[in-house]
Amino acid sequence: MKKKAILKNGIKAVAFLLIFALLFQLTTELLRSKWTDDNQDRYVLQNFYDLDEDSLDVLFLGSSQIIYGVNPVELYDHAGISAYCLGGASASLMSNYYWLIEAEKTQNPSVVMLEVSSLLEKVKEHQERKRVDEMRLSLNRLRFIRSLTGLDSVSESALSYVIPIVKYHSRWMSLDAQDFGSGMNSDLAYRGYNIADQCKKDLDYDKMIIDNDDPEEDVRELYDYQLEYFVKIVEYCQENDIELVLFKTTKYSWKGSDSAQVQELADQYGLTYLDYNWEELMTAFDYNIETDMKDFDHLSVLGAVKFSDCLADYLTANYDLPDRREDLDYDLQINRDTYDAEYTDASLLTTTDPVEWLTLLKQHSTCDIFLATCGDVNGQVSDELATLLADLGLETDLNSLSSGECFVALLTNDGTSIEEVTAAESAQISGKLDNGVAYSIASKNKNGTMTAELSINSNDTSLNGAGLNIRVYSETRGLALETVCIDLETGEMTCKTRSG
């Protein structure tokens, strides 16, 4: 009897511990931050674990420079290169080193491409936590934690990294739908690349290139702890017969003195350094400052495509890499449908030419188009613009409108059209889209003053300029991609993207 009681109690104890461990893990996962905004850090790092074993030939390491600047899908489409961007926002060379070790557990890349921005950046604890949180529990992760918490700039305890609930226990008060998995979509990170729906215009090209910089002025100091892990990455690649290449994406805040310091390091360790802030290399990928920047320091979707093609040409010319397109069994392991849709959406933001913009818009089968006239448009719409508008589903001939008439239209993603024209003070349509979002479109003529309003969820972002005011909205992604005004008299188009 005593043995049975002991066995019974033992089973109960084990069951209790297992249940406790399961609930503890579930609670930790619920409470911890998900890192799915902006740089999509969670998806970038977690999706790496889903790659087929030994399916990777080139590994990109770095910060957000590679998350927005290097497109592995384009590397594959252009040259059959199997690559992954294993970086993240403000990722230090320390985290790049430990993630390189993590990658080597399942992959055997022959080339590592290291983006060098981090050499001149401070370690940011809240950014490094993302790298730790998303790494699977292992001796490598524990070493990462020990190194990180050993820095003077990191005040968090090692325990808060080993047991994340120590850090996140109070988050229960701010839980939202995403914490329970609703709205999370790992399909939106494409082998570590994040498509940006932004395009920064009106930058100064002379300030972008570093050809004009004096390498002796404004010299920024390289951080010792970044240098320490730079050397560790170099030595690790040498020990494991991995070709290491240093490179720098085009970046507004990068200086000639920064480049000179990195070049000295490259020379010291016998490494190739490609700096795409020099005009010669920028010209090599047909850089266009009006279309190729997401913001001051990151490439746009178009810039990333051209830059990636340039890198692909360099890699195929200098290294013996297999063309994975020739392997019918090779799986890129991305959702092509979401990639194509998101890429097409983002490409809208790269042009200010009305004809080119409307031509791109024709490819957007998942978008709703809101249109309102401001001022008289009769007789001003060119045949080319009229044809493109008709292709988008517009039934009204805008050139037939009389002076003073107001016009609005909603061209839905399912091919239907709602249009209203009136000589009264206002033409207006309103309602809800299929996803429940409320909208209102108005063209007004009050006391001889004509205005246009384009409102989604009570947010009016019309540019209210003379001519055609248009707003493009993606129901599937739940966001307005771009608002424009086409001035029919001058043929010019002004834009307001999500970046402002």
PDB file of C-alpha atoms in Angstrom, residues 293-474:
ATOM      1  CA  MET A 293      14.675  56.088 -50.422  1.00  0.00           C
ATOM      2  CA  LYS A 294      12.069  55.021 -47.855  1.00  0.00           C
ATOM      3  CA  ASP A 295      13.349  57.724 -45.515  1.00  0.00           C
ATOM      4  CA  PHE A 296      16.663  59.438 -44.888  1.00  0.00           C
ATOM      5  CA  ASP A 297      18.536  56.240 -44.077  1.00  0.00           C
ATOM      6  CA  HIS A 298      16.721  53.283 -45.688  1.00  0.00           C
ATOM      7  CA  LEU A 299      16.073  52.232 -49.261  1.00  0.00           C
ATOM      8  CA  SER A 300      12.540  52.162 -50.660  1.00  0.00           C
ATOM      9  CA  VAL A 301      10.997  49.119 -52.298  1.00  0.00           C
ATOM     10  CA  LEU A 302      12.257  50.214 -55.720  1.00  0.00           C
ATOM     11  CA  GLY A 303      15.684  51.093 -54.366  1.00  0.00           C
ATOM     12  CA  ALA A 304      15.915  47.675 -52.702  1.00  0.00           C
ATOM     13  CA  VAL A 305      15.087  45.876 -55.951  1.00  0.00           C
ATOM     14  CA  LYS A 306      17.780  47.705 -57.914  1.00  0.00           C
ATOM     15  CA  PHE A 307      20.295  47.390 -55.084  1.00  0.00           C
ATOM     16  CA  SER A 308      19.583  43.664 -54.714  1.00  0.00           C
ATOM     17  CA  ASP A 309      20.052  43.103 -58.438  1.00  0.00           C
ATOM     18  CA  CYS A 310      23.416  44.834 -58.162  1.00  0.00           C
ATOM     19  CA  LEU A 311      24.439  42.648 -55.214  1.00  0.00           C
ATOM     20  CA  ALA A 312      23.244  39.557 -57.077  1.00  0.00           C
ATOM     21  CA  ASP A 313      25.471  40.421 -60.031  1.00  0.00           C
ATOM     22  CA  TYR A 314      28.428  40.919 -57.690  1.00  0.00           C
ATOM     23  CA  LEU A 315      27.845  37.625 -55.894  1.00  0.00           C
ATOM     24  CA  THR A 316      27.442  35.539 -59.039  1.00  0.00           C
ATOM     25  CA  ALA A 317      30.537  37.128 -60.579  1.00  0.00           C
ATOM     26  CA  ASN A 318      32.751  36.477 -57.560  1.00  0.00           C
ATOM     27  CA  TYR A 319      31.450  33.298 -55.913  1.00  0.00           C
ATOM     28  CA  ASP A 320      30.424  29.866 -57.097  1.00  0.00           C
ATOM     29  CA  LEU A 321      26.798  29.933 -56.006  1.00  0.00           C
ATOM     30  CA  PRO A 322      24.170  27.502 -57.296  1.00  0.00           C
ATOM     31  CA  ASP A 323      21.251  28.839 -59.332  1.00  0.00           C
ATOM     32  CA  ARG A 324      18.371  27.570 -57.227  1.00  0.00           C
ATOM     33  CA  ARG A 325      15.897  28.370 -60.017  1.00  0.00           C
ATOM     34  CA  GLU A 326      17.216  25.301 -61.823  1.00  0.00           C
ATOM     35  CA  ASP A 327      16.167  23.065 -58.916  1.00  0.00           C
ATOM     36  CA  LEU A 328      12.484  22.279 -59.458  1.00  0.00           C
ATOM     37  CA  ASP A 329      12.189  21.028 -55.882  1.00  0.00           C
ATOM     38  CA  TYR A 330      13.574  24.196 -54.321  1.00  0.00           C
ATOM     39  CA  ASP A 331      11.038  26.117 -52.228  1.00  0.00           C
ATOM     40  CA  LEU A 332      11.608  29.820 -51.541  1.00  0.00           C
ATOM     41  CA  GLN A 333       9.222  29.388 -48.590  1.00  0.00           C
ATOM     42  CA  ILE A 334       7.324  32.663 -48.903  1.00  0.00           C
ATOM     43  CA  ASN A 335       3.734  33.495 -49.756  1.00  0.00           C
ATOM     44  CA  ARG A 336       4.076  34.733 -53.337  1.00  0.00           C
ATOM     45  CA  ASP A 337       0.542  36.084 -53.474  1.00  0.00           C
ATOM     46  CA  THR A 338       1.020  38.391 -50.491  1.00  0.00           C
ATOM     47  CA  TYR A 339       4.489  39.371 -51.691  1.00  0.00           C
ATOM     48  CA  ASP A 340       3.259  40.329 -55.164  1.00  0.00           C
ATOM     49  CA  ALA A 341       0.297  42.270 -53.758  1.00  0.00           C
ATOM     50  CA  GLU A 342       2.376  44.134 -51.186  1.00  0.00           C
ATOM     51  CA  TYR A 343       5.166  44.868 -53.663  1.00  0.00           C
ATOM     52  CA  THR A 344       2.686  46.257 -56.187  1.00  0.00           C
ATOM     53  CA  ASP A 345       1.115  48.412 -53.485  1.00  0.00           C
ATOM     54  CA  ALA A 346       4.455  49.856 -52.435  1.00  0.00           C
ATOM     55  CA  SER A 347       5.585  50.536 -56.003  1.00  0.00           C
ATOM     56  CA  LEU A 348       2.856  53.169 -56.312  1.00  0.00           C
ATOM     57  CA  LEU A 349       4.835  55.462 -54.071  1.00  0.00           C
ATOM     58  CA  THR A 350       7.861  55.693 -56.351  1.00  0.00           C
ATOM     59  CA  THR A 351       6.467  57.965 -59.067  1.00  0.00           C
ATOM     60  CA  THR A 352       4.934  61.411 -59.440  1.00  0.00           C
ATOM     61  CA  ASP A 353       4.059  61.000 -63.114  1.00  0.00           C
ATOM     62  CA  PRO A 354       0.236  60.713 -63.484  1.00  0.00           C
ATOM     63  CA  VAL A 355       0.341  58.324 -66.450  1.00  0.00           C
ATOM     64  CA  GLU A 356       2.911  56.032 -64.829  1.00  0.00           C
ATOM     65  CA  TRP A 357       1.049  56.187 -61.512  1.00  0.00           C
ATOM     66  CA  LEU A 358      -2.328  55.267 -63.032  1.00  0.00           C
ATOM     67  CA  THR A 359      -0.654  52.517 -65.026  1.00  0.00           C
ATOM     68  CA  LEU A 360       0.736  51.040 -61.793  1.00  0.00           C
ATOM     69  CA  LEU A 361      -2.660  51.472 -60.162  1.00  0.00           C
ATOM     70  CA  LYS A 362      -4.209  49.213 -62.821  1.00  0.00           C
ATOM     71  CA  GLN A 363      -2.206  46.331 -61.325  1.00  0.00           C
ATOM     72  CA  HIS A 364      -3.840  46.766 -57.893  1.00  0.00           C
ATOM     73  CA  SER A 365      -6.695  44.323 -57.986  1.00  0.00           C
ATOM     74  CA  THR A 366      -7.125  44.463 -54.191  1.00  0.00           C
ATOM     75  CA  CYS A 367      -7.472  48.240 -53.790  1.00  0.00           C
ATOM     76  CA  ASP A 368     -10.426  50.638 -53.580  1.00  0.00           C
ATOM     77  CA  ILE A 369     -10.074  53.990 -55.350  1.00  0.00           C
ATOM     78  CA  PHE A 370     -11.728  57.158 -54.038  1.00  0.00           C
ATOM     79  CA  LEU A 371     -11.973  60.061 -56.502  1.00  0.00           C
ATOM     80  CA  ALA A 372     -13.295  63.615 -56.188  1.00  0.00           C
ATOM     81  CA  THR A 373     -12.930  66.560 -58.557  1.00  0.00           C
ATOM     82  CA  CYS A 374     -11.959  70.011 -57.345  1.00  0.00           C
ATOM     83  CA  GLY A 375     -12.702  72.802 -59.811  1.00  0.00           C
ATOM     84  CA  ASP A 376     -13.699  72.448 -63.440  1.00  0.00           C
ATOM     85  CA  VAL A 377     -12.173  69.441 -65.213  1.00  0.00           C
ATOM     86  CA  ASN A 378     -14.217  69.388 -68.423  1.00  0.00           C
ATOM     87  CA  GLY A 379     -12.054  69.280 -71.524  1.00  0.00           C
ATOM     88  CA  GLN A 380      -8.847  68.950 -69.502  1.00  0.00           C
ATOM     89  CA  VAL A 381      -8.535  65.158 -69.237  1.00  0.00           C
ATOM     90  CA  SER A 382      -6.151  63.841 -71.892  1.00  0.00           C
ATOM     91  CA  ASP A 383      -7.096  60.812 -73.961  1.00  0.00           C
ATOM     92  CA  GLU A 384      -4.324  58.813 -72.249  1.00  0.00           C
ATOM     93  CA  LEU A 385      -5.556  59.663 -68.747  1.00  0.00           C
ATOM     94  CA  ALA A 386      -9.185  59.081 -69.770  1.00  0.00           C
ATOM     95  CA  THR A 387      -8.325  55.596 -71.078  1.00  0.00           C
ATOM     96  CA  LEU A 388      -6.469  54.680 -67.884  1.00  0.00           C
ATOM     97  CA  LEU A 389      -9.341  55.914 -65.700  1.00  0.00           C
ATOM     98  CA  ALA A 390     -11.803  53.905 -67.791  1.00  0.00           C
ATOM     99  CA  ASP A 391      -9.577  50.827 -67.404  1.00  0.00           C
ATOM    100  CA  LEU A 392      -9.806  51.318 -63.654  1.00  0.00           C
ATOM    101  CA  GLY A 393     -13.605  51.157 -63.905  1.00  0.00           C
ATOM    102  CA  LEU A 394     -14.643  54.810 -64.194  1.00  0.00           C
ATOM    103  CA  GLU A 395     -17.792  55.065 -66.327  1.00  0.00           C
ATOM    104  CA  THR A 396     -18.293  58.844 -66.430  1.00  0.00           C
ATOM    105  CA  ASP A 397     -16.573  60.862 -69.151  1.00  0.00           C
ATOM    106  CA  LEU A 398     -15.009  63.633 -67.077  1.00  0.00           C
ATOM    107  CA  ASN A 399     -14.595  65.817 -70.144  1.00  0.00           C
ATOM    108  CA  SER A 400     -18.388  65.904 -70.479  1.00  0.00           C
ATOM    109  CA  LEU A 401     -18.876  67.614 -67.098  1.00  0.00           C
ATOM    110  CA  SER A 402     -20.240  71.145 -67.288  1.00  0.00           C
ATOM    111  CA  SER A 403     -18.603  74.109 -65.596  1.00  0.00           C
ATOM    112  CA  GLY A 404     -19.319  74.138 -61.859  1.00  0.00           C
ATOM    113  CA  GLU A 405     -20.461  70.510 -61.701  1.00  0.00           C
ATOM    114  CA  CYS A 406     -19.187  68.321 -58.848  1.00  0.00           C
ATOM    115  CA  PHE A 407     -18.166  64.695 -59.292  1.00  0.00           C
ATOM    116  CA  VAL A 408     -17.242  61.833 -56.928  1.00  0.00           C
ATOM    117  CA  ALA A 409     -16.644  58.129 -57.467  1.00  0.00           C
ATOM    118  CA  LEU A 410     -15.738  54.942 -55.627  1.00  0.00           C
ATOM    119  CA  LEU A 411     -14.101  52.273 -57.763  1.00  0.00           C
ATOM    120  CA  THR A 412     -14.140  49.109 -55.670  1.00  0.00           C
ATOM    121  CA  ASN A 413     -11.718  46.221 -55.753  1.00  0.00           C
ATOM    122  CA  ASP A 414     -14.440  43.890 -57.062  1.00  0.00           C
ATOM    123  CA  GLY A 415     -14.860  45.951 -60.243  1.00  0.00           C
ATOM    124  CA  THR A 416     -18.033  47.845 -59.323  1.00  0.00           C
ATOM    125  CA  SER A 417     -18.378  51.604 -59.549  1.00  0.00           C
ATOM    126  CA  ILE A 418     -20.415  54.121 -57.529  1.00  0.00           C
ATOM    127  CA  GLU A 419     -20.472  57.565 -59.173  1.00  0.00           C
ATOM    128  CA  GLU A 420     -22.344  60.803 -58.668  1.00  0.00           C
ATOM    129  CA  VAL A 421     -22.333  64.059 -60.608  1.00  0.00           C
ATOM    130  CA  THR A 422     -24.364  67.120 -59.665  1.00  0.00           C
ATOM    131  CA  ALA A 423     -24.636  70.812 -60.436  1.00  0.00           C
ATOM    132  CA  ALA A 424     -25.742  71.457 -56.847  1.00  0.00           C
ATOM    133  CA  GLU A 425     -23.452  72.537 -54.020  1.00  0.00           C
ATOM    134  CA  SER A 426     -22.169  69.061 -53.302  1.00  0.00           C
ATOM    135  CA  ALA A 427     -21.765  65.619 -54.814  1.00  0.00           C
ATOM    136  CA  GLN A 428     -21.251  63.091 -52.061  1.00  0.00           C
ATOM    137  CA  ILE A 429     -21.309  59.357 -51.472  1.00  0.00           C
ATOM    138  CA  SER A 430     -20.669  57.536 -48.204  1.00  0.00           C
ATOM    139  CA  GLY A 431     -21.020  54.088 -46.695  1.00  0.00           C
ATOM    140  CA  LYS A 432     -18.950  51.179 -45.461  1.00  0.00           C
ATOM    141  CA  LEU A 433     -16.481  48.971 -47.278  1.00  0.00           C
ATOM    142  CA  ASP A 434     -16.659  45.181 -47.104  1.00  0.00           C
ATOM    143  CA  ASN A 435     -14.245  45.215 -44.150  1.00  0.00           C
ATOM    144  CA  GLY A 436     -16.548  47.550 -42.213  1.00  0.00           C
ATOM    145  CA  VAL A 437     -14.468  50.705 -42.640  1.00  0.00           C
ATOM    146  CA  ALA A 438     -16.590  53.858 -43.077  1.00  0.00           C
ATOM    147  CA  TYR A 439     -15.848  56.230 -45.948  1.00  0.00           C
ATOM    148  CA  SER A 440     -17.091  59.523 -47.318  1.00  0.00           C
ATOM    149  CA  ILE A 441     -16.244  61.210 -50.623  1.00  0.00           C
ATOM    150  CA  ALA A 442     -17.330  64.761 -51.417  1.00  0.00           C
ATOM    151  CA  SER A 443     -16.837  67.356 -54.140  1.00  0.00           C
ATOM    152  CA  LYS A 444     -18.221  70.738 -53.140  1.00  0.00           C
ATOM    153  CA  ASN A 445     -18.979  74.027 -54.898  1.00  0.00           C
ATOM    154  CA  LYS A 446     -19.991  76.594 -52.335  1.00  0.00           C
ATOM    155  CA  ASN A 447     -20.187  80.250 -53.337  1.00  0.00           C
ATOM    156  CA  GLY A 448     -17.912  79.576 -56.254  1.00  0.00           C
ATOM    157  CA  THR A 449     -15.243  77.853 -54.108  1.00  0.00           C
ATOM    158  CA  MET A 450     -14.690  74.205 -55.033  1.00  0.00           C
ATOM    159  CA  THR A 451     -13.195  71.670 -52.627  1.00  0.00           C
ATOM    160  CA  ALA A 452     -12.605  67.918 -52.419  1.00  0.00           C
ATOM    161  CA  GLU A 453     -12.825  65.631 -49.379  1.00  0.00           C
ATOM    162  CA  LEU A 454     -11.696  61.994 -49.135  1.00  0.00           C
ATOM    163  CA  SER A 455     -12.401  60.495 -45.727  1.00  0.00           C
ATOM    164  CA  ILE A 456     -11.761  56.995 -44.369  1.00  0.00           C
ATOM    165  CA  ASN A 457     -12.789  56.317 -40.776  1.00  0.00           C
ATOM    166  CA  SER A 458     -13.433  60.069 -40.356  1.00  0.00           C
ATOM    167  CA  ASN A 459      -9.847  60.845 -41.361  1.00  0.00           C
ATOM    168  CA  ASP A 460      -9.838  63.368 -44.217  1.00  0.00           C
ATOM    169  CA  THR A 461      -6.515  63.355 -46.069  1.00  0.00           C
ATOM    170  CA  SER A 462      -7.482  64.881 -49.399  1.00  0.00           C
ATOM    171  CA  LEU A 463      -4.849  67.206 -50.798  1.00  0.00           C
ATOM    172  CA  ASN A 464      -7.785  69.361 -51.939  1.00  0.00           C
ATOM    173  CA  GLY A 465      -5.906  70.570 -54.997  1.00  0.00           C
ATOM    174  CA  ALA A 466      -7.304  71.652 -58.325  1.00  0.00           C
ATOM    175  CA  GLY A 467      -8.019  68.688 -60.613  1.00  0.00           C
ATOM    176  CA  LEU A 468      -8.469  65.034 -59.632  1.00  0.00           C
ATOM    177  CA  ASN A 469      -8.068  64.102 -55.962  1.00  0.00           C
ATOM    178  CA  ILE A 470      -7.550  60.352 -55.519  1.00  0.00           C
ATOM    179  CA  ARG A 471      -7.002  58.116 -52.511  1.00  0.00           C
ATOM    180  CA  VAL A 472      -5.992  54.461 -52.757  1.00  0.00           C
ATOM    181  CA  TYR A 473      -7.040  52.111 -49.953  1.00  0.00           C
ATOM    182  CA  SER A 474      -6.179  48.440 -49.425  1.00  0.00           C
TER     183      SER A 474
END
